[in-house]
GROMACS .gro file of C-alpha atoms in nm:
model
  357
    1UNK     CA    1  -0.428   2.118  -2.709
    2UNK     CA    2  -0.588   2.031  -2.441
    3UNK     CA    3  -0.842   1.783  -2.314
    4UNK     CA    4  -1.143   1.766  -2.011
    5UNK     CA    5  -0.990   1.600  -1.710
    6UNK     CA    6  -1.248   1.409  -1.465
    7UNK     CA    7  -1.171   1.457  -1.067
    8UNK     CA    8  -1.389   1.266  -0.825
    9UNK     CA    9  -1.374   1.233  -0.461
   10UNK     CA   10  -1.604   0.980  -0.315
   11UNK     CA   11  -1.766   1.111  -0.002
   12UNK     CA   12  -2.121   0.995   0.012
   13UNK     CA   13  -2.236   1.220   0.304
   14UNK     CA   14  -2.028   1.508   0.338
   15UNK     CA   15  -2.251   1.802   0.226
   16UNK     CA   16  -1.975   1.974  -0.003
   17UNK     CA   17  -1.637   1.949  -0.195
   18UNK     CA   18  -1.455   2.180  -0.422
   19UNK     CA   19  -1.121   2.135  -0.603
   20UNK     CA   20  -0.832   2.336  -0.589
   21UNK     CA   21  -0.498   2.336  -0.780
   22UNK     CA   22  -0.246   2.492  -0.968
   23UNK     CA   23  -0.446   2.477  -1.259
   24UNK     CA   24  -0.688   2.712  -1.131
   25UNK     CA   25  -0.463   2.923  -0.928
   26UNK     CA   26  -0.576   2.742  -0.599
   27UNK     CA   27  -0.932   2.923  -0.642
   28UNK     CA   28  -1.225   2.697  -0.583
   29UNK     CA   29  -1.367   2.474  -0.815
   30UNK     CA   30  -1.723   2.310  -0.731
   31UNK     CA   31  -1.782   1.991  -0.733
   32UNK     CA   32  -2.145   1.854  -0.770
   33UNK     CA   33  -2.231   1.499  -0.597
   34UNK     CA   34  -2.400   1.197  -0.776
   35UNK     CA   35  -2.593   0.935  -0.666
   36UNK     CA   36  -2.303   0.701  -0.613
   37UNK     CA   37  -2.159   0.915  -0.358
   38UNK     CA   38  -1.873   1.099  -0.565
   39UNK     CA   39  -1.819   1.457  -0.568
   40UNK     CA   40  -1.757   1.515  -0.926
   41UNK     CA   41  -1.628   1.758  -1.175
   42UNK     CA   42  -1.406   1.781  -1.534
   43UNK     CA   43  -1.134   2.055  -1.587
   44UNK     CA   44  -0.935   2.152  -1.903
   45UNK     CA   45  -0.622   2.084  -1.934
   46UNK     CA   46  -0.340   2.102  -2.122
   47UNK     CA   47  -0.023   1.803  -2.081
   48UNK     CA   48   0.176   1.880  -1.834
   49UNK     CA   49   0.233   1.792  -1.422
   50UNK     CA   50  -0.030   1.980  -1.203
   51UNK     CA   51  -0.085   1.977  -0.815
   52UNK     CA   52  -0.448   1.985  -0.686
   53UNK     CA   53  -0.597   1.917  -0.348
   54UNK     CA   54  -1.033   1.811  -0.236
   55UNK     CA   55  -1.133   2.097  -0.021
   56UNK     CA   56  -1.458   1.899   0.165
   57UNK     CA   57  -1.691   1.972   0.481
   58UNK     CA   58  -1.541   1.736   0.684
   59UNK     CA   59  -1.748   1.502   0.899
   60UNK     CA   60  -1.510   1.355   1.122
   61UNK     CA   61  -1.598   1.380   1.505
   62UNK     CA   62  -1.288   1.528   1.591
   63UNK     CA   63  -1.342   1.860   1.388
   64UNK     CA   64  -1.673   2.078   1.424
   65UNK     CA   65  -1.968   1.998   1.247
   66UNK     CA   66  -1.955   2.050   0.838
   67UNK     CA   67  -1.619   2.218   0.887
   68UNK     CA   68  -1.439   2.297   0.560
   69UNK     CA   69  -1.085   2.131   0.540
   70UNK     CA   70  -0.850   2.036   0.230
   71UNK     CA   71  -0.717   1.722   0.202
   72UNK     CA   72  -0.530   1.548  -0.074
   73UNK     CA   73  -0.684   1.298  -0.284
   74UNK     CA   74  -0.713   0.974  -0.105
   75UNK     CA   75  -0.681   0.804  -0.482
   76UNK     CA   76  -0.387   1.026  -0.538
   77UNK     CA   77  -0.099   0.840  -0.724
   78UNK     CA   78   0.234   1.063  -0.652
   79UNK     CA   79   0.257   1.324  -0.382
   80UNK     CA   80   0.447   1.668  -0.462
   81UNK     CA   81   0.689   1.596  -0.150
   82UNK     CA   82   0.734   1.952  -0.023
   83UNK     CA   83   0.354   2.104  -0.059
   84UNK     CA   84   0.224   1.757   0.062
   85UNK     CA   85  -0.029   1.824  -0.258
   86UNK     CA   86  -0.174   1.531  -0.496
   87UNK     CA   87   0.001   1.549  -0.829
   88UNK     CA   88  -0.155   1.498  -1.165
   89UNK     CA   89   0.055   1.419  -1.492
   90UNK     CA   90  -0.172   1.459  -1.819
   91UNK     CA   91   0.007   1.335  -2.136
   92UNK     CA   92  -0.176   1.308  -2.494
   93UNK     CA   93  -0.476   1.418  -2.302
   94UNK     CA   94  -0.490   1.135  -2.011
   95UNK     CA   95  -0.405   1.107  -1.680
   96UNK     CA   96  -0.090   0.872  -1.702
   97UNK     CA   97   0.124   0.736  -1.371
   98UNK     CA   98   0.439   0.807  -1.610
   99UNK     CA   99   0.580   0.620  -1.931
  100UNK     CA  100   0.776   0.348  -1.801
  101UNK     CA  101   0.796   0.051  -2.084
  102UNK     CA  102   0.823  -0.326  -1.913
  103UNK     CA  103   1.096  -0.513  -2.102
  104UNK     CA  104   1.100  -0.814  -1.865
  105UNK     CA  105   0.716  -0.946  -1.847
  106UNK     CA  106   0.780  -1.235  -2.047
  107UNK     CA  107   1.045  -1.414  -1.802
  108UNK     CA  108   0.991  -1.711  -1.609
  109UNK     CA  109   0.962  -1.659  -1.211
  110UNK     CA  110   1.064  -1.924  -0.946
  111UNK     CA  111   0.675  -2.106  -0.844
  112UNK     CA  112   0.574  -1.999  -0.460
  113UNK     CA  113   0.705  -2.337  -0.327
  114UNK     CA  114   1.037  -2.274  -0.464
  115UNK     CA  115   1.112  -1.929  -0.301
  116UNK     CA  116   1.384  -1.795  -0.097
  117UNK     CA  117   1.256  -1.432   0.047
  118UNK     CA  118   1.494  -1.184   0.129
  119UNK     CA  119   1.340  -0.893   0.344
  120UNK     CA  120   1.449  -0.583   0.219
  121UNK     CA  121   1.395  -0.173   0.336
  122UNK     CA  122   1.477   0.020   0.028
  123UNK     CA  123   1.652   0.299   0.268
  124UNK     CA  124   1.891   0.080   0.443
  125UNK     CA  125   1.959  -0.187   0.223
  126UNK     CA  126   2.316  -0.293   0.206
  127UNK     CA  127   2.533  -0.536  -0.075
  128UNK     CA  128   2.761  -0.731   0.249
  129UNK     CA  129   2.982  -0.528   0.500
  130UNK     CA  130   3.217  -0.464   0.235
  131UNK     CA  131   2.974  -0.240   0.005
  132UNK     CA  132   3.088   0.068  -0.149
  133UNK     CA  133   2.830   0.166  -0.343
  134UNK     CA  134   2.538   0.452  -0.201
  135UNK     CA  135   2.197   0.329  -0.055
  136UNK     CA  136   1.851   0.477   0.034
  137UNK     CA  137   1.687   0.449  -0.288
  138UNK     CA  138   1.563   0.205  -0.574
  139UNK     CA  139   1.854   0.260  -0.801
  140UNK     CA  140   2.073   0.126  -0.569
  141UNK     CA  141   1.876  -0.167  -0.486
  142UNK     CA  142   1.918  -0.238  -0.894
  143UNK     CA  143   2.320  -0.194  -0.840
  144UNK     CA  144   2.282  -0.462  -0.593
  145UNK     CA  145   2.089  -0.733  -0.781
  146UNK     CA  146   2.345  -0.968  -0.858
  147UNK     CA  147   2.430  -0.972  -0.495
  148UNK     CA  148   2.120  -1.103  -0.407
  149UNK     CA  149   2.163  -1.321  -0.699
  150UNK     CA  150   2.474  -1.483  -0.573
  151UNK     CA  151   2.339  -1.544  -0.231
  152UNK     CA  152   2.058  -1.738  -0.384
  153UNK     CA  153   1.782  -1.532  -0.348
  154UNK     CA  154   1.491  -1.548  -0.585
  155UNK     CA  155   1.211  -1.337  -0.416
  156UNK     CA  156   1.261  -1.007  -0.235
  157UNK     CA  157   1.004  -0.873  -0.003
  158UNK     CA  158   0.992  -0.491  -0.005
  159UNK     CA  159   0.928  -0.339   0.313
  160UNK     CA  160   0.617  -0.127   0.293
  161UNK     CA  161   0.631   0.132  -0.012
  162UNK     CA  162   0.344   0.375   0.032
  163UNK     CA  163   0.396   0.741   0.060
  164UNK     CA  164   0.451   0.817   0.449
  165UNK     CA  165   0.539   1.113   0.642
  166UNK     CA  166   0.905   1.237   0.600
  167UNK     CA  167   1.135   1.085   0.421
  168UNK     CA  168   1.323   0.798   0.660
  169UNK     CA  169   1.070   0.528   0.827
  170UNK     CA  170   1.030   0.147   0.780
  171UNK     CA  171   0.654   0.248   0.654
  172UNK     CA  172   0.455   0.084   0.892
  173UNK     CA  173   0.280   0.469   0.886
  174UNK     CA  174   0.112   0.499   0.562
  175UNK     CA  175  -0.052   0.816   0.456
  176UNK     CA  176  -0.106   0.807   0.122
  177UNK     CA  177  -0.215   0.430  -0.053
  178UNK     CA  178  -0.247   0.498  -0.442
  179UNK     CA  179   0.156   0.682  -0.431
  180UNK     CA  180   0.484   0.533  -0.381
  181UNK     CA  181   0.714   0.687  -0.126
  182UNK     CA  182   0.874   0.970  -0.321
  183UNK     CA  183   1.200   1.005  -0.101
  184UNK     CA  184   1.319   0.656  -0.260
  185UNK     CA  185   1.285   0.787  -0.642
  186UNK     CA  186   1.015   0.770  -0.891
  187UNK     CA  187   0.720   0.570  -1.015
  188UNK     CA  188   0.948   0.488  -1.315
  189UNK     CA  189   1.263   0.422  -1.092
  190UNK     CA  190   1.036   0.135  -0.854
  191UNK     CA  191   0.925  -0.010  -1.216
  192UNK     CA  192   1.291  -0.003  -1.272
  193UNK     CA  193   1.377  -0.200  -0.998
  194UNK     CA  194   1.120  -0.456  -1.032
  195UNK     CA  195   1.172  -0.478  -1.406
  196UNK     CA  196   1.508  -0.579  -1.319
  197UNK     CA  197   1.426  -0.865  -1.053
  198UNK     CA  198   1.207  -1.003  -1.323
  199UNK     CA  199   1.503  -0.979  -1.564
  200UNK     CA  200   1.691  -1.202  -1.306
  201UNK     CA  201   1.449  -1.459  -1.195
  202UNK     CA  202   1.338  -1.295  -0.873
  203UNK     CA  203   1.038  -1.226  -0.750
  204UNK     CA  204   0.899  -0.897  -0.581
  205UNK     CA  205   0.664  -0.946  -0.259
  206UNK     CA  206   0.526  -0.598  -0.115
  207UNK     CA  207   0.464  -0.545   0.257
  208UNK     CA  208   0.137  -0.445   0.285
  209UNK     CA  209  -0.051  -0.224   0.544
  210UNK     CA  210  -0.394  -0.319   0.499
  211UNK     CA  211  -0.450  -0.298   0.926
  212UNK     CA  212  -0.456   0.097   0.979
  213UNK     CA  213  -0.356   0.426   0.817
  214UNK     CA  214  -0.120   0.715   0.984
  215UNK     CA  215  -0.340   0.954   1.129
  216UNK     CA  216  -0.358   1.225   0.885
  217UNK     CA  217  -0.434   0.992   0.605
  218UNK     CA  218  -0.737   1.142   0.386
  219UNK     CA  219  -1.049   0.939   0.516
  220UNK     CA  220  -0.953   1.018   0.827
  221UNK     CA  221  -1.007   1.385   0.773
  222UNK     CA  222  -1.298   1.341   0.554
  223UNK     CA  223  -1.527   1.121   0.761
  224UNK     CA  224  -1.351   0.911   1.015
  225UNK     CA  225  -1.612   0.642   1.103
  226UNK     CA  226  -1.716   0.596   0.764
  227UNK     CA  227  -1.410   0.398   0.681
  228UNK     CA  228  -1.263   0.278   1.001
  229UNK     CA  229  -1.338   0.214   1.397
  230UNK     CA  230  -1.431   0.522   1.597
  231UNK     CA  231  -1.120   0.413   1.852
  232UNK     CA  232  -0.910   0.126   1.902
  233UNK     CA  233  -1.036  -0.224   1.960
  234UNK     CA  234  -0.696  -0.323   2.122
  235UNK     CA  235  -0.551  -0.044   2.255
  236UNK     CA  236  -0.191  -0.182   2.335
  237UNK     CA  237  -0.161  -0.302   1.979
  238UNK     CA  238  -0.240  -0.025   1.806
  239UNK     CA  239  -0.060   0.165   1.513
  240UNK     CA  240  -0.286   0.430   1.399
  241UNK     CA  241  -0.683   0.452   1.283
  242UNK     CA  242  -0.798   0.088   1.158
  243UNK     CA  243  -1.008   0.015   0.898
  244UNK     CA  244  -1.316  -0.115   0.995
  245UNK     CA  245  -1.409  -0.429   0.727
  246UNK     CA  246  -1.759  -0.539   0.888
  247UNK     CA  247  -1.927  -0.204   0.823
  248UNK     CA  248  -2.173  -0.228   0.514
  249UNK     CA  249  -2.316   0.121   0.356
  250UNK     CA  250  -2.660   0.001   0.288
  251UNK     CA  251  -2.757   0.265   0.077
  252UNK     CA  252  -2.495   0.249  -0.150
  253UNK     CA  253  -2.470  -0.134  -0.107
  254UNK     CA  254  -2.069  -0.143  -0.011
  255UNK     CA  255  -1.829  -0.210   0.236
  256UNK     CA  256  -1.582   0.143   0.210
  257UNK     CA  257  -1.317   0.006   0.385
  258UNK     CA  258  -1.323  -0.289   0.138
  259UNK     CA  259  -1.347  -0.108  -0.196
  260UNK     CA  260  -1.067   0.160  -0.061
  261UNK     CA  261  -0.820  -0.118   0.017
  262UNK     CA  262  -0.946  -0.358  -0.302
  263UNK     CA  263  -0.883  -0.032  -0.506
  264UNK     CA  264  -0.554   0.029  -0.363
  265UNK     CA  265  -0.418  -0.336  -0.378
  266UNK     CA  266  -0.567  -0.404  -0.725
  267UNK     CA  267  -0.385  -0.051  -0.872
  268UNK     CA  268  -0.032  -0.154  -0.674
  269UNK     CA  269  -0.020  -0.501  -0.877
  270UNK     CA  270  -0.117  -0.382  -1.211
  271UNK     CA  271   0.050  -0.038  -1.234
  272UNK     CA  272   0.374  -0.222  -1.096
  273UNK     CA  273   0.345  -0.594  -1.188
  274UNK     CA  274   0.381  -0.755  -0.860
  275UNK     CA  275   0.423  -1.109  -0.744
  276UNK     CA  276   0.278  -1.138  -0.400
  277UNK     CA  277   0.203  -0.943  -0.052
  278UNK     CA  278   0.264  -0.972   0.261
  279UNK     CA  279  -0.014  -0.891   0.505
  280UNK     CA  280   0.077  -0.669   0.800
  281UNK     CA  281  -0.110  -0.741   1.138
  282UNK     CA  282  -0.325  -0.959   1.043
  283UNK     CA  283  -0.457  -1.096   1.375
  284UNK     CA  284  -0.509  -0.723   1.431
  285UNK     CA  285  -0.770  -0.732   1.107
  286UNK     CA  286  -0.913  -1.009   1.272
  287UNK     CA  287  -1.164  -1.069   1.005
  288UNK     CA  288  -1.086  -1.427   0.791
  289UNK     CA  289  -1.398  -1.320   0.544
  290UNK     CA  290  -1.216  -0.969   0.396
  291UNK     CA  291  -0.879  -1.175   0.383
  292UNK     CA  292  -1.076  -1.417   0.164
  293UNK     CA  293  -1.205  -1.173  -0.059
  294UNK     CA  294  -0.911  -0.940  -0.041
  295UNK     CA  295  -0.662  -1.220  -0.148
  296UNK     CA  296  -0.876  -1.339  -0.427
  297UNK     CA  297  -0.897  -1.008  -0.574
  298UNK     CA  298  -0.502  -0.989  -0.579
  299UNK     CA  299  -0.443  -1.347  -0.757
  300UNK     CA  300  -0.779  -1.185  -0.999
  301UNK     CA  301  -0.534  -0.869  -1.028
  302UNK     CA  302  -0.238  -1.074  -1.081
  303UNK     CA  303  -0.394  -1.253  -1.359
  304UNK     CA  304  -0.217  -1.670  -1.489
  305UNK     CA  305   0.121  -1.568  -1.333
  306UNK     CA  306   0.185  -1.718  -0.965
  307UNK     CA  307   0.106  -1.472  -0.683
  308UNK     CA  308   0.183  -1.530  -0.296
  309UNK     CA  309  -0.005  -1.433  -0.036
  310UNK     CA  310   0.139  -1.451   0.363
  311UNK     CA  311  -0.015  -1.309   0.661
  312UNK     CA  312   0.209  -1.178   0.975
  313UNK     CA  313  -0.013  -1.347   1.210
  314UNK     CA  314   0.156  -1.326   1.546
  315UNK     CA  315   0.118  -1.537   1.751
  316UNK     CA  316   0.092  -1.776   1.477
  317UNK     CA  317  -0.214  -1.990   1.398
  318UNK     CA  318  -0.247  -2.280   1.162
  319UNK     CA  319  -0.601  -2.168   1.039
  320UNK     CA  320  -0.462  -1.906   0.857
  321UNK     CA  321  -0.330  -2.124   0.553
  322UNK     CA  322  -0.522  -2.426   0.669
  323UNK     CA  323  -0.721  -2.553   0.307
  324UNK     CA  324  -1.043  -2.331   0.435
  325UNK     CA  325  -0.761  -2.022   0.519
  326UNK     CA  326  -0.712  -1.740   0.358
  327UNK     CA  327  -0.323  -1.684   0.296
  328UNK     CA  328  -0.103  -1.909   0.133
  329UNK     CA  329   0.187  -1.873   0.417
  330UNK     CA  330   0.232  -1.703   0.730
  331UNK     CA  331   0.540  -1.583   0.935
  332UNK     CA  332   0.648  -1.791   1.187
  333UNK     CA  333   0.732  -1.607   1.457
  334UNK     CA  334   0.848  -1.859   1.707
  335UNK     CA  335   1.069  -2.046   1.486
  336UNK     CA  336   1.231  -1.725   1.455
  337UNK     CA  337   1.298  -1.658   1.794
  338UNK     CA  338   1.425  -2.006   1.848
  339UNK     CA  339   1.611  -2.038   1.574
  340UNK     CA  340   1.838  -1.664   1.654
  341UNK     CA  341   1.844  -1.834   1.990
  342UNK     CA  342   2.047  -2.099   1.882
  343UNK     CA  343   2.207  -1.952   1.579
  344UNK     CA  344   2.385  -1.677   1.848
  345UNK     CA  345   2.460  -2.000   2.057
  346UNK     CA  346   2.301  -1.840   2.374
  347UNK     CA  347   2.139  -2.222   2.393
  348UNK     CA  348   2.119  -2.519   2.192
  349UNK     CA  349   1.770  -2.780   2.270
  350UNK     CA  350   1.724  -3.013   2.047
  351UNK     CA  351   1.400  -3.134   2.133
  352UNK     CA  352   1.305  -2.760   2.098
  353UNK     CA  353   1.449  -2.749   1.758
  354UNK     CA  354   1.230  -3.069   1.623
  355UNK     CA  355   0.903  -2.925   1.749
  356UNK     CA  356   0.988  -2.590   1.486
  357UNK     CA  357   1.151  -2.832   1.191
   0.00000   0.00000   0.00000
């Protein structure tokens, strides 16, 4: 059996698109544009796990004019690690992310005032000095639990999770938003893990990378300034291509930049039933009216259950969770440096120590 699958690309004014995949043995398949901007088109399929990639006439300003490149689907939710192609599962005739079952929705979390946040980087993270047991990937975070468990800890805050070059980096170089980073396990193996914090009264806070893309994301290729600045606005803070949030498309009546990240951060906590974010660079945003709107369409997302929002704002400024602010905490970077300071007893000031209590 088998059942019409849609594929849409959204790519207002590029002239063409076609698909390609395994499905059609990576011949062209054309793709006709609608009104909204979206390359469209439906193909048959039976259930199974395909690859596929856009093949579009770029309009980037650092390729010539109309030329034809492929590029994976910026929507794409799993990336085949090796081809570096989108991958599609189809089961009972829909695309599904996999067929993970929650067991732990219904358990009560810690509130956001109660929470102790333990910062964690799936590849590296470590039960004490004394640890036996393997790392690098989610189901060894899960062996780990009660650890955290022990040491009080009631919230963990996963360094960032979306699909990035290679397979070892703390994922401050995100290429691919919709797909978790394959080289840690599987869709089902993060829902795992999460599952299992719920199961234990802990939270789960995602890092969140909302600043800039790695270079060779997919809007980059497809049209560069449609979605972010033509070139840095600070140049010696600068981590890759940054979204630009204050340009409006007024034909189509939207702000790209803005629907691409709502899309991506409204998918992340439904599809894995998160608790909160943590906003990366946020002085590097720099705009107070998309981390408005951005943060209400998480707690929206998130639905009655609490949801925490905290901005790495550095240097830190009160305005940011000030009643009219955006985020409901930010990281405070001097307190940390002062308090490692004295915690390594290089000094001890206790006047200094007052003004950060």
């Amino acid at each position: 059996m088998s059942a019409p699958i849609e594929f849409q690309l959204f790519a207002p004014y590029n002239k063409g698109a076609a698909l390609v995949g395994s499905f059609s043995n990576w011949e062209e398949i054309p793709m006709a544009k609608d009104e909204e901007g979206y390359f469209r088109t439906r193909v048959e399929l039976e259930d199974g796990v395909y690859q596929y990639k856009f093949r579009v006439q770029s309009k980037s300003w650092f390729l010539e004019a109309d030329q034809w490149v492929d590029v994976v689907d910026p929507c794409a939710t799993d990336i085949d690690d090796p081809t570096q192609n989108g991958a599609i599962r189809i089961k009972d005739g829909d695309r599904i992310v996999d067929t993970y079952v929650w067991q732990h929705d219904d358990k009560p979390l810690p509130a956001d005032r109660e929470l102790v946040i333990y910062e964690m980087h799936v590849a590296d993270f470590s039960g004490g000095e004394a640890d036996p047991l393997a790392r690098g990937k989610y189901e060894h975070v899960v062996e780990k639990l009660d650890y955290l468990v022990e040491l009080g800890v009631n919230a963990i805050e996963l360094m960032p999770l979306k699909e990035y070059p290679g397979d070892y980096s703390w994922g401050y170089n995100p290429r691919y938003f919709f797909a978790a980073e394959s080289s840690y396990g599987t869709t089902e193996q993060l829902k795992n893990l999460i599952d299992e914090c719920h199961g234990r009264g802990i939270r789960v806070i995602i890092d969140g990378i909302y600043n800039h893309s790695e270079s060779s994301s997919p809007l980059t290729q497809i049209d560069h300034d449609y979605w972010y600045h033509h070139a840095p606005r600070d140049p010696d803070n600068n981590w890759g291509p940054e979204f630009n949030y204050e340009f409006y498309d007024e034909n189509l009546g939207t702000y790209p930049a803005r629907k691409f990240i709502g899309d991506t951060v409204r998918y992340w906590i439904q599809e894995y039933h998160l608790d909160g974010i943590r906003f990366d660079a946020a002085r590097q945003i720099a705009n107070y009216d998309f981390m408005h709107w951005i943060v209400q369409e998480a707690k929206n997302a998130a639905g009655p259950k609490p949801f925490y929002t905290v901005a790495e704002y550095i240097p830190e400024t009160p305005s940011i969770t000030n009643i009219d602010g955006p985020m409901d905490g930010c990281w405070h970077d001097s307190f940390y440096h002062c308090i490692v300071e004295h915690i390594c007893g290089d000094t001890f000031d206790l006047e200094r120590l007052k003004d950060f209590g």
